[in-house]
């Protein structure tokens, strides 16, 4: 029997479109055991909507790894207990891919290392910014060069927490990418690259006072916010409640606020959900620590 936990992830973090991602301490759990007949059991998030057949993304990812390693597909029971909401910008598909690849790899006694798993995961997902932190943990910077993904990860300042506000509607990444322009102004590119660099430098030097400036973005949020009723009001509410910065989580619709304590996170979370409420959107919130380890075997 193999059991794994794989974390949720928040990509982009404001300016770092398609290259920054942070692993969050919110998990999907996967379990694989030998069985007489093939079975797929799903509990938790997505239990009603996710396919329970071989088209399931976790299973597809497992089969992909077995094919890549020339291994016959075993007869197994796969159990998924999902804590990551679907279609909310929290990396549920990256968690499925990284979880599936890692589970199949553990089943074979780990013939592939994390570097090889990263390449497979980035190919399956199509962009690396969620799969890298789901695999490695922490804050990840990912770059694709000549078809290969390079990812570096490191930890955030230890007292940082993330207040994540999750509205009760989903937004497909495809739809959220479709609203982006094909070209952007040079000034907007400079705006984002300077703030991405500032964000990383400010986190490295613990200059949390700079996060508000560093987390601003002109490449995606301005276009996507029309898909998210109340976006500006939620950002303002988070900052007025004491958050250091507030950005879309991945392609949205969840928003994520950087805070310095669980108590500040609760204030920000409550304020964000109330702001969504004023726009007629039900939302829940949760205060999370960063995850520092990425996907891992558990007892
Ligand atoms: N970087 C991606 C995007 C993340 O913003 O479209 C989506 O999961």
PDB file of C-alpha atoms and ligand atoms in Angstrom:
ATOM      1  CA  UNK A   1       0.000   0.000   0.000  1.00  0.00           C
ATOM      2  CA  UNK A   2       1.237   3.506  -0.840  1.00  0.00           C
ATOM      3  CA  UNK A   3      -0.191   6.703   0.690  1.00  0.00           C
ATOM      4  CA  UNK A   4       0.692  10.232  -0.352  1.00  0.00           C
ATOM      5  CA  UNK A   5      -0.292  13.795   0.490  1.00  0.00           C
ATOM      6  CA  UNK A   6      -0.049  16.457  -2.225  1.00  0.00           C
ATOM      7  CA  UNK A   7      -0.496  20.179  -1.505  1.00  0.00           C
ATOM      8  CA  UNK A   8      -2.677  22.858  -3.041  1.00  0.00           C
ATOM      9  CA  UNK A   9      -0.791  25.607  -4.846  1.00  0.00           C
ATOM     10  CA  UNK A  10      -1.331  29.294  -5.601  1.00  0.00           C
ATOM     11  CA  UNK A  11       0.267  30.325  -8.885  1.00  0.00           C
ATOM     12  CA  UNK A  12       1.233  33.793 -10.132  1.00  0.00           C
ATOM     13  CA  UNK A  13       1.110  35.577  -6.718  1.00  0.00           C
ATOM     14  CA  UNK A  14       0.394  38.836  -8.520  1.00  0.00           C
ATOM     15  CA  UNK A  15       3.126  39.700 -11.025  1.00  0.00           C
ATOM     16  CA  UNK A  16       4.707  36.233 -11.476  1.00  0.00           C
ATOM     17  CA  UNK A  17       2.359  35.111 -14.228  1.00  0.00           C
ATOM     18  CA  UNK A  18       3.122  31.528 -15.319  1.00  0.00           C
ATOM     19  CA  UNK A  19       6.374  31.399 -13.332  1.00  0.00           C
ATOM     20  CA  UNK A  20       5.737  31.813  -9.572  1.00  0.00           C
ATOM     21  CA  UNK A  21       3.828  29.395  -7.381  1.00  0.00           C
ATOM     22  CA  UNK A  22       3.466  28.678  -3.688  1.00  0.00           C
ATOM     23  CA  UNK A  23       2.590  25.350  -2.043  1.00  0.00           C
ATOM     24  CA  UNK A  24      -0.132  25.634   0.615  1.00  0.00           C
ATOM     25  CA  UNK A  25      -0.830  23.393   3.599  1.00  0.00           C
ATOM     26  CA  UNK A  26      -4.128  22.126   2.196  1.00  0.00           C
ATOM     27  CA  UNK A  27      -3.962  18.597   0.823  1.00  0.00           C
ATOM     28  CA  UNK A  28      -5.343  15.866  -1.352  1.00  0.00           C
ATOM     29  CA  UNK A  29      -4.617  12.362  -0.022  1.00  0.00           C
ATOM     30  CA  UNK A  30      -4.083   9.414  -2.358  1.00  0.00           C
ATOM     31  CA  UNK A  31      -3.879   5.743  -1.520  1.00  0.00           C
ATOM     32  CA  UNK A  32      -3.035   2.813  -3.774  1.00  0.00           C
ATOM     33  CA  UNK A  33      -3.360  -0.853  -2.883  1.00  0.00           C
ATOM     34  CA  UNK A  34      -3.448  -4.145  -4.758  1.00  0.00           C
ATOM     35  CA  UNK A  35      -6.977  -5.344  -5.575  1.00  0.00           C
ATOM     36  CA  UNK A  36      -8.800  -8.197  -7.343  1.00  0.00           C
ATOM     37  CA  UNK A  37     -10.709  -5.727  -9.517  1.00  0.00           C
ATOM     38  CA  UNK A  38      -9.925  -2.154 -10.539  1.00  0.00           C
ATOM     39  CA  UNK A  39     -11.620   0.418  -8.266  1.00  0.00           C
ATOM     40  CA  UNK A  40     -11.568   4.178  -7.895  1.00  0.00           C
ATOM     41  CA  UNK A  41     -13.059   5.713  -4.745  1.00  0.00           C
ATOM     42  CA  UNK A  42     -13.340   9.504  -4.362  1.00  0.00           C
ATOM     43  CA  UNK A  43     -14.229  11.365  -1.178  1.00  0.00           C
ATOM     44  CA  UNK A  44     -14.180  15.058  -0.269  1.00  0.00           C
ATOM     45  CA  UNK A  45     -13.917  17.820  -2.869  1.00  0.00           C
ATOM     46  CA  UNK A  46     -15.159  16.743  -6.287  1.00  0.00           C
ATOM     47  CA  UNK A  47     -16.640  13.464  -5.015  1.00  0.00           C
ATOM     48  CA  UNK A  48     -19.851  14.205  -6.939  1.00  0.00           C
ATOM     49  CA  UNK A  49     -18.313  15.578 -10.125  1.00  0.00           C
ATOM     50  CA  UNK A  50     -14.966  13.869 -10.778  1.00  0.00           C
ATOM     51  CA  UNK A  51     -14.964  10.860 -13.104  1.00  0.00           C
ATOM     52  CA  UNK A  52     -14.645   7.473 -11.401  1.00  0.00           C
ATOM     53  CA  UNK A  53     -13.382   5.735 -14.504  1.00  0.00           C
ATOM     54  CA  UNK A  54     -10.097   5.586 -16.376  1.00  0.00           C
ATOM     55  CA  UNK A  55     -10.533   9.152 -17.636  1.00  0.00           C
ATOM     56  CA  UNK A  56      -9.811  10.445 -14.114  1.00  0.00           C
ATOM     57  CA  UNK A  57      -6.780  12.781 -14.243  1.00  0.00           C
ATOM     58  CA  UNK A  58      -5.010  11.086 -11.317  1.00  0.00           C
ATOM     59  CA  UNK A  59      -5.381   7.717 -13.004  1.00  0.00           C
ATOM     60  CA  UNK A  60      -4.363   9.117 -16.407  1.00  0.00           C
ATOM     61  CA  UNK A  61      -1.200  10.520 -14.809  1.00  0.00           C
ATOM     62  CA  UNK A  62      -0.433   7.175 -13.165  1.00  0.00           C
ATOM     63  CA  UNK A  63      -0.854   5.350 -16.472  1.00  0.00           C
ATOM     64  CA  UNK A  64       1.392   7.934 -18.112  1.00  0.00           C
ATOM     65  CA  UNK A  65       4.208   7.179 -15.676  1.00  0.00           C
ATOM     66  CA  UNK A  66       3.806   3.432 -16.069  1.00  0.00           C
ATOM     67  CA  UNK A  67       3.862   3.801 -19.874  1.00  0.00           C
ATOM     68  CA  UNK A  68       6.945   6.019 -19.687  1.00  0.00           C
ATOM     69  CA  UNK A  69       8.747   3.427 -17.570  1.00  0.00           C
ATOM     70  CA  UNK A  70       7.530   0.482 -19.678  1.00  0.00           C
ATOM     71  CA  UNK A  71       5.679  -1.041 -16.726  1.00  0.00           C
ATOM     72  CA  UNK A  72       2.429  -3.039 -17.067  1.00  0.00           C
ATOM     73  CA  UNK A  73      -0.582  -1.333 -15.456  1.00  0.00           C
ATOM     74  CA  UNK A  74      -1.346  -3.182 -12.191  1.00  0.00           C
ATOM     75  CA  UNK A  75      -4.828  -4.124 -10.913  1.00  0.00           C
ATOM     76  CA  UNK A  76      -5.347  -1.749  -7.992  1.00  0.00           C
ATOM     77  CA  UNK A  77      -7.771   0.135  -5.786  1.00  0.00           C
ATOM     78  CA  UNK A  78      -7.162   3.899  -5.888  1.00  0.00           C
ATOM     79  CA  UNK A  79      -8.684   6.028  -3.116  1.00  0.00           C
ATOM     80  CA  UNK A  80      -8.692   9.823  -3.365  1.00  0.00           C
ATOM     81  CA  UNK A  81      -9.605  11.982  -0.383  1.00  0.00           C
ATOM     82  CA  UNK A  82      -9.595  15.532  -1.698  1.00  0.00           C
ATOM     83  CA  UNK A  83      -9.196  18.667   0.394  1.00  0.00           C
ATOM     84  CA  UNK A  84      -8.453  20.972  -2.562  1.00  0.00           C
ATOM     85  CA  UNK A  85     -11.528  22.614  -4.109  1.00  0.00           C
ATOM     86  CA  UNK A  86     -11.848  22.204  -7.885  1.00  0.00           C
ATOM     87  CA  UNK A  87     -11.668  25.033 -10.410  1.00  0.00           C
ATOM     88  CA  UNK A  88     -10.934  27.674  -7.755  1.00  0.00           C
ATOM     89  CA  UNK A  89      -7.336  28.603  -8.647  1.00  0.00           C
ATOM     90  CA  UNK A  90      -5.822  26.336  -5.991  1.00  0.00           C
ATOM     91  CA  UNK A  91      -4.006  23.902  -8.241  1.00  0.00           C
ATOM     92  CA  UNK A  92      -6.430  20.958  -8.147  1.00  0.00           C
ATOM     93  CA  UNK A  93      -5.335  19.699 -11.577  1.00  0.00           C
ATOM     94  CA  UNK A  94      -1.633  20.098 -10.718  1.00  0.00           C
ATOM     95  CA  UNK A  95      -2.279  18.146  -7.493  1.00  0.00           C
ATOM     96  CA  UNK A  96      -3.999  15.398  -9.523  1.00  0.00           C
ATOM     97  CA  UNK A  97      -1.085  15.193 -11.960  1.00  0.00           C
ATOM     98  CA  UNK A  98       1.707  15.389  -9.373  1.00  0.00           C
ATOM     99  CA  UNK A  99      -0.198  13.063  -7.025  1.00  0.00           C
ATOM    100  CA  UNK A 100      -0.836  10.516  -9.785  1.00  0.00           C
ATOM    101  CA  UNK A 101       2.724  10.536 -11.136  1.00  0.00           C
ATOM    102  CA  UNK A 102       4.229  10.319  -7.633  1.00  0.00           C
ATOM    103  CA  UNK A 103       1.869   7.557  -6.546  1.00  0.00           C
ATOM    104  CA  UNK A 104       2.686   5.448  -9.617  1.00  0.00           C
ATOM    105  CA  UNK A 105       6.394   6.154  -9.067  1.00  0.00           C
ATOM    106  CA  UNK A 106       6.241   5.080  -5.400  1.00  0.00           C
ATOM    107  CA  UNK A 107       4.388   1.929  -6.448  1.00  0.00           C
ATOM    108  CA  UNK A 108       7.456   1.003  -8.521  1.00  0.00           C
ATOM    109  CA  UNK A 109       9.896   1.912  -5.741  1.00  0.00           C
ATOM    110  CA  UNK A 110      10.717   5.317  -7.206  1.00  0.00           C
ATOM    111  CA  UNK A 111      12.586   4.740 -10.493  1.00  0.00           C
ATOM    112  CA  UNK A 112      12.189   8.449 -11.355  1.00  0.00           C
ATOM    113  CA  UNK A 113      13.633  11.295  -9.300  1.00  0.00           C
ATOM    114  CA  UNK A 114      11.879  14.637  -8.662  1.00  0.00           C
ATOM    115  CA  UNK A 115      13.633  16.261 -11.594  1.00  0.00           C
ATOM    116  CA  UNK A 116      12.208  13.644 -13.986  1.00  0.00           C
ATOM    117  CA  UNK A 117       8.775  13.855 -12.360  1.00  0.00           C
ATOM    118  CA  UNK A 118       8.857  17.640 -12.811  1.00  0.00           C
ATOM    119  CA  UNK A 119       9.391  17.296 -16.562  1.00  0.00           C
ATOM    120  CA  UNK A 120       6.522  14.807 -16.912  1.00  0.00           C
ATOM    121  CA  UNK A 121       4.203  16.905 -14.720  1.00  0.00           C
ATOM    122  CA  UNK A 122       4.940  20.165 -16.566  1.00  0.00           C
ATOM    123  CA  UNK A 123       4.301  18.463 -19.929  1.00  0.00           C
ATOM    124  CA  UNK A 124       0.967  17.057 -18.740  1.00  0.00           C
ATOM    125  CA  UNK A 125      -0.198  20.350 -17.158  1.00  0.00           C
ATOM    126  CA  UNK A 126       1.085  22.578 -19.976  1.00  0.00           C
ATOM    127  CA  UNK A 127       2.624  25.169 -17.633  1.00  0.00           C
ATOM    128  CA  UNK A 128       4.950  24.571 -14.692  1.00  0.00           C
ATOM    129  CA  UNK A 129       3.920  27.131 -12.069  1.00  0.00           C
ATOM    130  CA  UNK A 130       1.501  24.891 -10.121  1.00  0.00           C
ATOM    131  CA  UNK A 131       3.126  21.495 -10.633  1.00  0.00           C
ATOM    132  CA  UNK A 132       6.569  22.687  -9.440  1.00  0.00           C
ATOM    133  CA  UNK A 133       5.439  23.760  -5.931  1.00  0.00           C
ATOM    134  CA  UNK A 134       3.055  20.770  -5.688  1.00  0.00           C
ATOM    135  CA  UNK A 135       6.094  18.540  -6.255  1.00  0.00           C
ATOM    136  CA  UNK A 136       8.795  20.464  -4.393  1.00  0.00           C
ATOM    137  CA  UNK A 137       6.989  22.590  -1.786  1.00  0.00           C
ATOM    138  CA  UNK A 138       7.659  26.189  -0.773  1.00  0.00           C
ATOM    139  CA  UNK A 139       7.779  29.133  -3.111  1.00  0.00           C
ATOM    140  CA  UNK A 140       8.856  28.025  -6.598  1.00  0.00           C
ATOM    141  CA  UNK A 141      10.169  29.914  -9.546  1.00  0.00           C
ATOM    142  CA  UNK A 142       9.809  27.880 -12.755  1.00  0.00           C
ATOM    143  CA  UNK A 143      11.177  28.596 -16.205  1.00  0.00           C
ATOM    144  CA  UNK A 144      10.871  26.506 -19.361  1.00  0.00           C
ATOM    145  CA  UNK A 145      13.991  26.531 -21.514  1.00  0.00           C
ATOM    146  CA  UNK A 146      14.238  24.519 -24.746  1.00  0.00           C
ATOM    147  CA  UNK A 147      11.336  22.317 -23.622  1.00  0.00           C
ATOM    148  CA  UNK A 148      12.794  21.615 -20.158  1.00  0.00           C
ATOM    149  CA  UNK A 149      11.453  23.034 -16.926  1.00  0.00           C
ATOM    150  CA  UNK A 150      13.869  24.516 -14.435  1.00  0.00           C
ATOM    151  CA  UNK A 151      12.402  25.047 -10.963  1.00  0.00           C
ATOM    152  CA  UNK A 152      13.997  26.533  -7.848  1.00  0.00           C
ATOM    153  CA  UNK A 153      12.189  26.462  -4.517  1.00  0.00           C
ATOM    154  CA  UNK A 154      12.769  28.031  -1.136  1.00  0.00           C
ATOM    155  CA  UNK A 155      10.832  28.834   2.031  1.00  0.00           C
ATOM    156  CA  UNK A 156       8.901  31.983   2.850  1.00  0.00           C
ATOM    157  CA  UNK A 157       9.629  33.921   6.061  1.00  0.00           C
ATOM    158  CA  UNK A 158       8.277  31.485   8.700  1.00  0.00           C
ATOM    159  CA  UNK A 159       5.563  33.671  10.223  1.00  0.00           C
ATOM    160  CA  UNK A 160       3.851  34.459   6.887  1.00  0.00           C
ATOM    161  CA  UNK A 161       0.351  33.040   6.482  1.00  0.00           C
ATOM    162  CA  UNK A 162      -2.055  33.147   3.575  1.00  0.00           C
ATOM    163  CA  UNK A 163      -5.721  34.036   3.960  1.00  0.00           C
ATOM    164  CA  UNK A 164      -7.443  32.357   1.034  1.00  0.00           C
ATOM    165  CA  UNK A 165     -10.990  33.374   0.136  1.00  0.00           C
ATOM    166  CA  UNK A 166     -12.779  30.818  -2.044  1.00  0.00           C
ATOM    167  CA  UNK A 167     -15.969  31.916  -3.818  1.00  0.00           C
ATOM    168  CA  UNK A 168     -18.670  29.343  -4.497  1.00  0.00           C
ATOM    169  CA  UNK A 169     -18.258  29.368  -8.278  1.00  0.00           C
ATOM    170  CA  UNK A 170     -15.560  27.800 -10.403  1.00  0.00           C
ATOM    171  CA  UNK A 171     -13.583  29.342 -13.237  1.00  0.00           C
ATOM    172  CA  UNK A 172     -11.796  27.200 -15.774  1.00  0.00           C
ATOM    173  CA  UNK A 173      -8.162  28.057 -16.420  1.00  0.00           C
ATOM    174  CA  UNK A 174      -8.968  27.885 -20.127  1.00  0.00           C
ATOM    175  CA  UNK A 175     -11.654  30.583 -19.786  1.00  0.00           C
ATOM    176  CA  UNK A 176      -9.386  32.711 -17.589  1.00  0.00           C
ATOM    177  CA  UNK A 177      -6.577  32.462 -20.165  1.00  0.00           C
ATOM    178  CA  UNK A 178      -8.917  33.205 -23.075  1.00  0.00           C
ATOM    179  CA  UNK A 179      -9.529  36.767 -21.813  1.00  0.00           C
ATOM    180  CA  UNK A 180      -5.808  37.667 -21.866  1.00  0.00           C
ATOM    181  CA  UNK A 181      -4.431  39.767 -24.748  1.00  0.00           C
ATOM    182  CA  UNK A 182      -1.975  38.200 -27.178  1.00  0.00           C
ATOM    183  CA  UNK A 183       0.463  41.094 -26.837  1.00  0.00           C
ATOM    184  CA  UNK A 184       1.115  43.550 -24.017  1.00  0.00           C
ATOM    185  CA  UNK A 185       2.646  47.003 -23.813  1.00  0.00           C
ATOM    186  CA  UNK A 186       6.367  47.165 -23.134  1.00  0.00           C
ATOM    187  CA  UNK A 187       5.664  49.327 -20.078  1.00  0.00           C
ATOM    188  CA  UNK A 188       3.367  46.635 -18.655  1.00  0.00           C
ATOM    189  CA  UNK A 189       6.035  43.977 -19.192  1.00  0.00           C
ATOM    190  CA  UNK A 190       8.550  46.151 -17.327  1.00  0.00           C
ATOM    191  CA  UNK A 191       5.978  46.826 -14.581  1.00  0.00           C
ATOM    192  CA  UNK A 192       5.583  43.086 -13.998  1.00  0.00           C
ATOM    193  CA  UNK A 193       9.178  41.969 -14.322  1.00  0.00           C
ATOM    194  CA  UNK A 194      10.330  44.655 -11.868  1.00  0.00           C
ATOM    195  CA  UNK A 195       7.643  43.684  -9.376  1.00  0.00           C
ATOM    196  CA  UNK A 196       8.332  39.953  -9.699  1.00  0.00           C
ATOM    197  CA  UNK A 197      11.976  40.676  -8.907  1.00  0.00           C
ATOM    198  CA  UNK A 198      10.951  42.982  -6.048  1.00  0.00           C
ATOM    199  CA  UNK A 199       8.598  40.345  -4.637  1.00  0.00           C
ATOM    200  CA  UNK A 200      11.377  37.755  -4.487  1.00  0.00           C
ATOM    201  CA  UNK A 201      13.925  40.240  -3.091  1.00  0.00           C
ATOM    202  CA  UNK A 202      11.446  41.565  -0.511  1.00  0.00           C
ATOM    203  CA  UNK A 203      10.638  38.019   0.664  1.00  0.00           C
ATOM    204  CA  UNK A 204      14.345  37.100   0.771  1.00  0.00           C
ATOM    205  CA  UNK A 205      15.198  40.213   2.806  1.00  0.00           C
ATOM    206  CA  UNK A 206      12.001  40.011   4.910  1.00  0.00           C
ATOM    207  CA  UNK A 207      10.966  43.484   3.718  1.00  0.00           C
ATOM    208  CA  UNK A 208       7.299  42.652   4.131  1.00  0.00           C
ATOM    209  CA  UNK A 209       6.454  46.358   4.005  1.00  0.00           C
ATOM    210  CA  UNK A 210       7.193  46.153   0.258  1.00  0.00           C
ATOM    211  CA  UNK A 211       4.815  43.285  -0.527  1.00  0.00           C
ATOM    212  CA  UNK A 212       1.908  45.619  -1.347  1.00  0.00           C
ATOM    213  CA  UNK A 213       3.916  47.246  -4.144  1.00  0.00           C
ATOM    214  CA  UNK A 214       5.651  44.028  -5.150  1.00  0.00           C
ATOM    215  CA  UNK A 215       2.454  42.002  -5.605  1.00  0.00           C
ATOM    216  CA  UNK A 216       0.869  44.363  -8.139  1.00  0.00           C
ATOM    217  CA  UNK A 217       0.291  43.069 -11.648  1.00  0.00           C
ATOM    218  CA  UNK A 218      -0.651  44.313 -15.097  1.00  0.00           C
ATOM    219  CA  UNK A 219      -0.454  41.131 -17.165  1.00  0.00           C
ATOM    220  CA  UNK A 220      -3.481  39.131 -16.068  1.00  0.00           C
ATOM    221  CA  UNK A 221      -5.526  40.357 -13.118  1.00  0.00           C
ATOM    222  CA  UNK A 222      -6.865  43.473 -14.874  1.00  0.00           C
ATOM    223  CA  UNK A 223      -8.297  41.265 -17.623  1.00  0.00           C
ATOM    224  CA  UNK A 224      -9.534  38.494 -15.383  1.00  0.00           C
ATOM    225  CA  UNK A 225     -11.267  40.588 -12.776  1.00  0.00           C
ATOM    226  CA  UNK A 226     -14.334  41.018 -14.978  1.00  0.00           C
ATOM    227  CA  UNK A 227     -14.889  37.274 -14.514  1.00  0.00           C
ATOM    228  CA  UNK A 228     -14.885  37.679 -10.725  1.00  0.00           C
ATOM    229  CA  UNK A 229     -17.684  39.860  -9.309  1.00  0.00           C
ATOM    230  CA  UNK A 230     -16.379  41.974  -6.433  1.00  0.00           C
ATOM    231  CA  UNK A 231     -12.671  41.485  -7.236  1.00  0.00           C
ATOM    232  CA  UNK A 232     -11.609  45.084  -6.431  1.00  0.00           C
ATOM    233  CA  UNK A 233     -13.819  45.224  -3.339  1.00  0.00           C
ATOM    234  CA  UNK A 234     -12.297  41.985  -2.004  1.00  0.00           C
ATOM    235  CA  UNK A 235      -8.723  43.214  -2.549  1.00  0.00           C
ATOM    236  CA  UNK A 236      -9.541  46.524  -0.816  1.00  0.00           C
ATOM    237  CA  UNK A 237     -11.265  44.729   2.071  1.00  0.00           C
ATOM    238  CA  UNK A 238      -8.229  42.462   2.617  1.00  0.00           C
ATOM    239  CA  UNK A 239      -5.802  45.385   2.689  1.00  0.00           C
ATOM    240  CA  UNK A 240      -8.064  47.485   4.928  1.00  0.00           C
ATOM    241  CA  UNK A 241      -8.265  44.506   7.306  1.00  0.00           C
ATOM    242  CA  UNK A 242      -4.463  44.555   7.611  1.00  0.00           C
ATOM    243  CA  UNK A 243      -3.242  42.201   4.858  1.00  0.00           C
ATOM    244  CA  UNK A 244       0.153  43.052   3.355  1.00  0.00           C
ATOM    245  CA  UNK A 245      -1.052  42.322  -0.186  1.00  0.00           C
ATOM    246  CA  UNK A 246      -3.898  40.541  -1.950  1.00  0.00           C
ATOM    247  CA  UNK A 247      -3.780  38.827  -5.352  1.00  0.00           C
ATOM    248  CA  UNK A 248      -5.633  36.287  -7.440  1.00  0.00           C
ATOM    249  CA  UNK A 249      -4.684  32.723  -6.588  1.00  0.00           C
ATOM    250  CA  UNK A 250      -3.615  31.257  -9.927  1.00  0.00           C
ATOM    251  CA  UNK A 251      -6.234  32.025 -12.551  1.00  0.00           C
ATOM    252  CA  UNK A 252      -8.824  32.623  -9.791  1.00  0.00           C
ATOM    253  CA  UNK A 253     -11.534  32.928  -8.736  1.00  0.00           C
ATOM    254  CA  UNK A 254     -10.000  32.544  -5.234  1.00  0.00           C
ATOM    255  CA  UNK A 255      -8.076  35.473  -3.823  1.00  0.00           C
ATOM    256  CA  UNK A 256      -5.114  35.163  -1.539  1.00  0.00           C
ATOM    257  CA  UNK A 257      -3.911  37.690   1.044  1.00  0.00           C
ATOM    258  CA  UNK A 258      -0.450  37.711   2.625  1.00  0.00           C
ATOM    259  CA  UNK A 259      -0.675  38.215   6.406  1.00  0.00           C
ATOM    260  CA  UNK A 260       1.765  37.924   9.311  1.00  0.00           C
ATOM    261  CA  UNK A 261      -0.268  35.881  11.797  1.00  0.00           C
ATOM    262  CA  UNK A 262      -3.219  33.522  12.016  1.00  0.00           C
ATOM    263  CA  UNK A 263      -5.208  36.276  13.801  1.00  0.00           C
ATOM    264  CA  UNK A 264      -4.533  38.743  10.969  1.00  0.00           C
ATOM    265  CA  UNK A 265      -5.477  36.015   8.518  1.00  0.00           C
ATOM    266  CA  UNK A 266      -8.843  35.557  10.223  1.00  0.00           C
ATOM    267  CA  UNK A 267      -9.523  39.299  10.027  1.00  0.00           C
ATOM    268  CA  UNK A 268      -8.580  39.405   6.361  1.00  0.00           C
ATOM    269  CA  UNK A 269     -10.502  36.225   5.505  1.00  0.00           C
ATOM    270  CA  UNK A 270     -13.675  37.475   7.191  1.00  0.00           C
ATOM    271  CA  UNK A 271     -13.398  40.870   5.464  1.00  0.00           C
ATOM    272  CA  UNK A 272     -12.806  39.269   2.052  1.00  0.00           C
ATOM    273  CA  UNK A 273     -15.788  36.913   2.365  1.00  0.00           C
ATOM    274  CA  UNK A 274     -17.996  39.827   3.519  1.00  0.00           C
ATOM    275  CA  UNK A 275     -16.892  41.901   0.499  1.00  0.00           C
ATOM    276  CA  UNK A 276     -17.762  39.024  -1.846  1.00  0.00           C
ATOM    277  CA  UNK A 277     -21.112  38.798  -0.031  1.00  0.00           C
ATOM    278  CA  UNK A 278     -21.881  42.446  -0.831  1.00  0.00           C
ATOM    279  CA  UNK A 279     -21.510  41.467  -4.493  1.00  0.00           C
ATOM    280  CA  UNK A 280     -23.904  38.578  -4.089  1.00  0.00           C
ATOM    281  CA  UNK A 281     -21.160  35.931  -4.069  1.00  0.00           C
ATOM    282  CA  UNK A 282     -21.027  33.317  -1.294  1.00  0.00           C
ATOM    283  CA  UNK A 283     -17.454  32.633  -0.244  1.00  0.00           C
ATOM    284  CA  UNK A 284     -15.594  30.673   2.414  1.00  0.00           C
ATOM    285  CA  UNK A 285     -12.145  31.453   3.719  1.00  0.00           C
ATOM    286  CA  UNK A 286      -9.257  29.625   5.307  1.00  0.00           C
ATOM    287  CA  UNK A 287      -5.913  30.715   6.769  1.00  0.00           C
ATOM    288  CA  UNK A 288      -3.080  28.500   5.572  1.00  0.00           C
ATOM    289  CA  UNK A 289       0.613  28.055   6.210  1.00  0.00           C
ATOM    290  CA  UNK A 290       2.860  27.529   3.232  1.00  0.00           C
ATOM    291  CA  UNK A 291       3.700  23.867   2.630  1.00  0.00           C
ATOM    292  CA  UNK A 292       7.472  23.398   2.660  1.00  0.00           C
ATOM    293  CA  UNK A 293       7.837  19.809   1.411  1.00  0.00           C
ATOM    294  CA  UNK A 294       5.597  19.211  -1.580  1.00  0.00           C
ATOM    295  CA  UNK A 295       4.169  15.782  -2.344  1.00  0.00           C
ATOM    296  CA  UNK A 296       5.220  13.188   0.221  1.00  0.00           C
ATOM    297  CA  UNK A 297       4.584   9.657   1.413  1.00  0.00           C
ATOM    298  CA  UNK A 298       2.564   9.420   4.628  1.00  0.00           C
ATOM    299  CA  UNK A 299       1.766   6.560   7.017  1.00  0.00           C
TER     300      UNK A 299
HETATM  301  N1  LIG B   1      -0.343  30.609 -14.458  1.00  0.00           N
HETATM  302  C1  LIG B   1      -1.594  29.989 -14.769  1.00  0.00           C
HETATM  303  C2  LIG B   1      -2.584  31.049 -15.192  1.00  0.00           C
HETATM  304  C3  LIG B   1      -2.100  29.279 -13.557  1.00  0.00           C
HETATM  305  O1  LIG B   1      -2.631  32.088 -14.545  1.00  0.00           O
HETATM  306  O2  LIG B   1      -3.304  30.843 -16.162  1.00  0.00           O
HETATM  307  C4  LIG B   1      -3.393  28.573 -13.813  1.00  0.00           C
HETATM  308  O3  LIG B   1      -3.465  27.437 -13.054  1.00  0.00           O
END
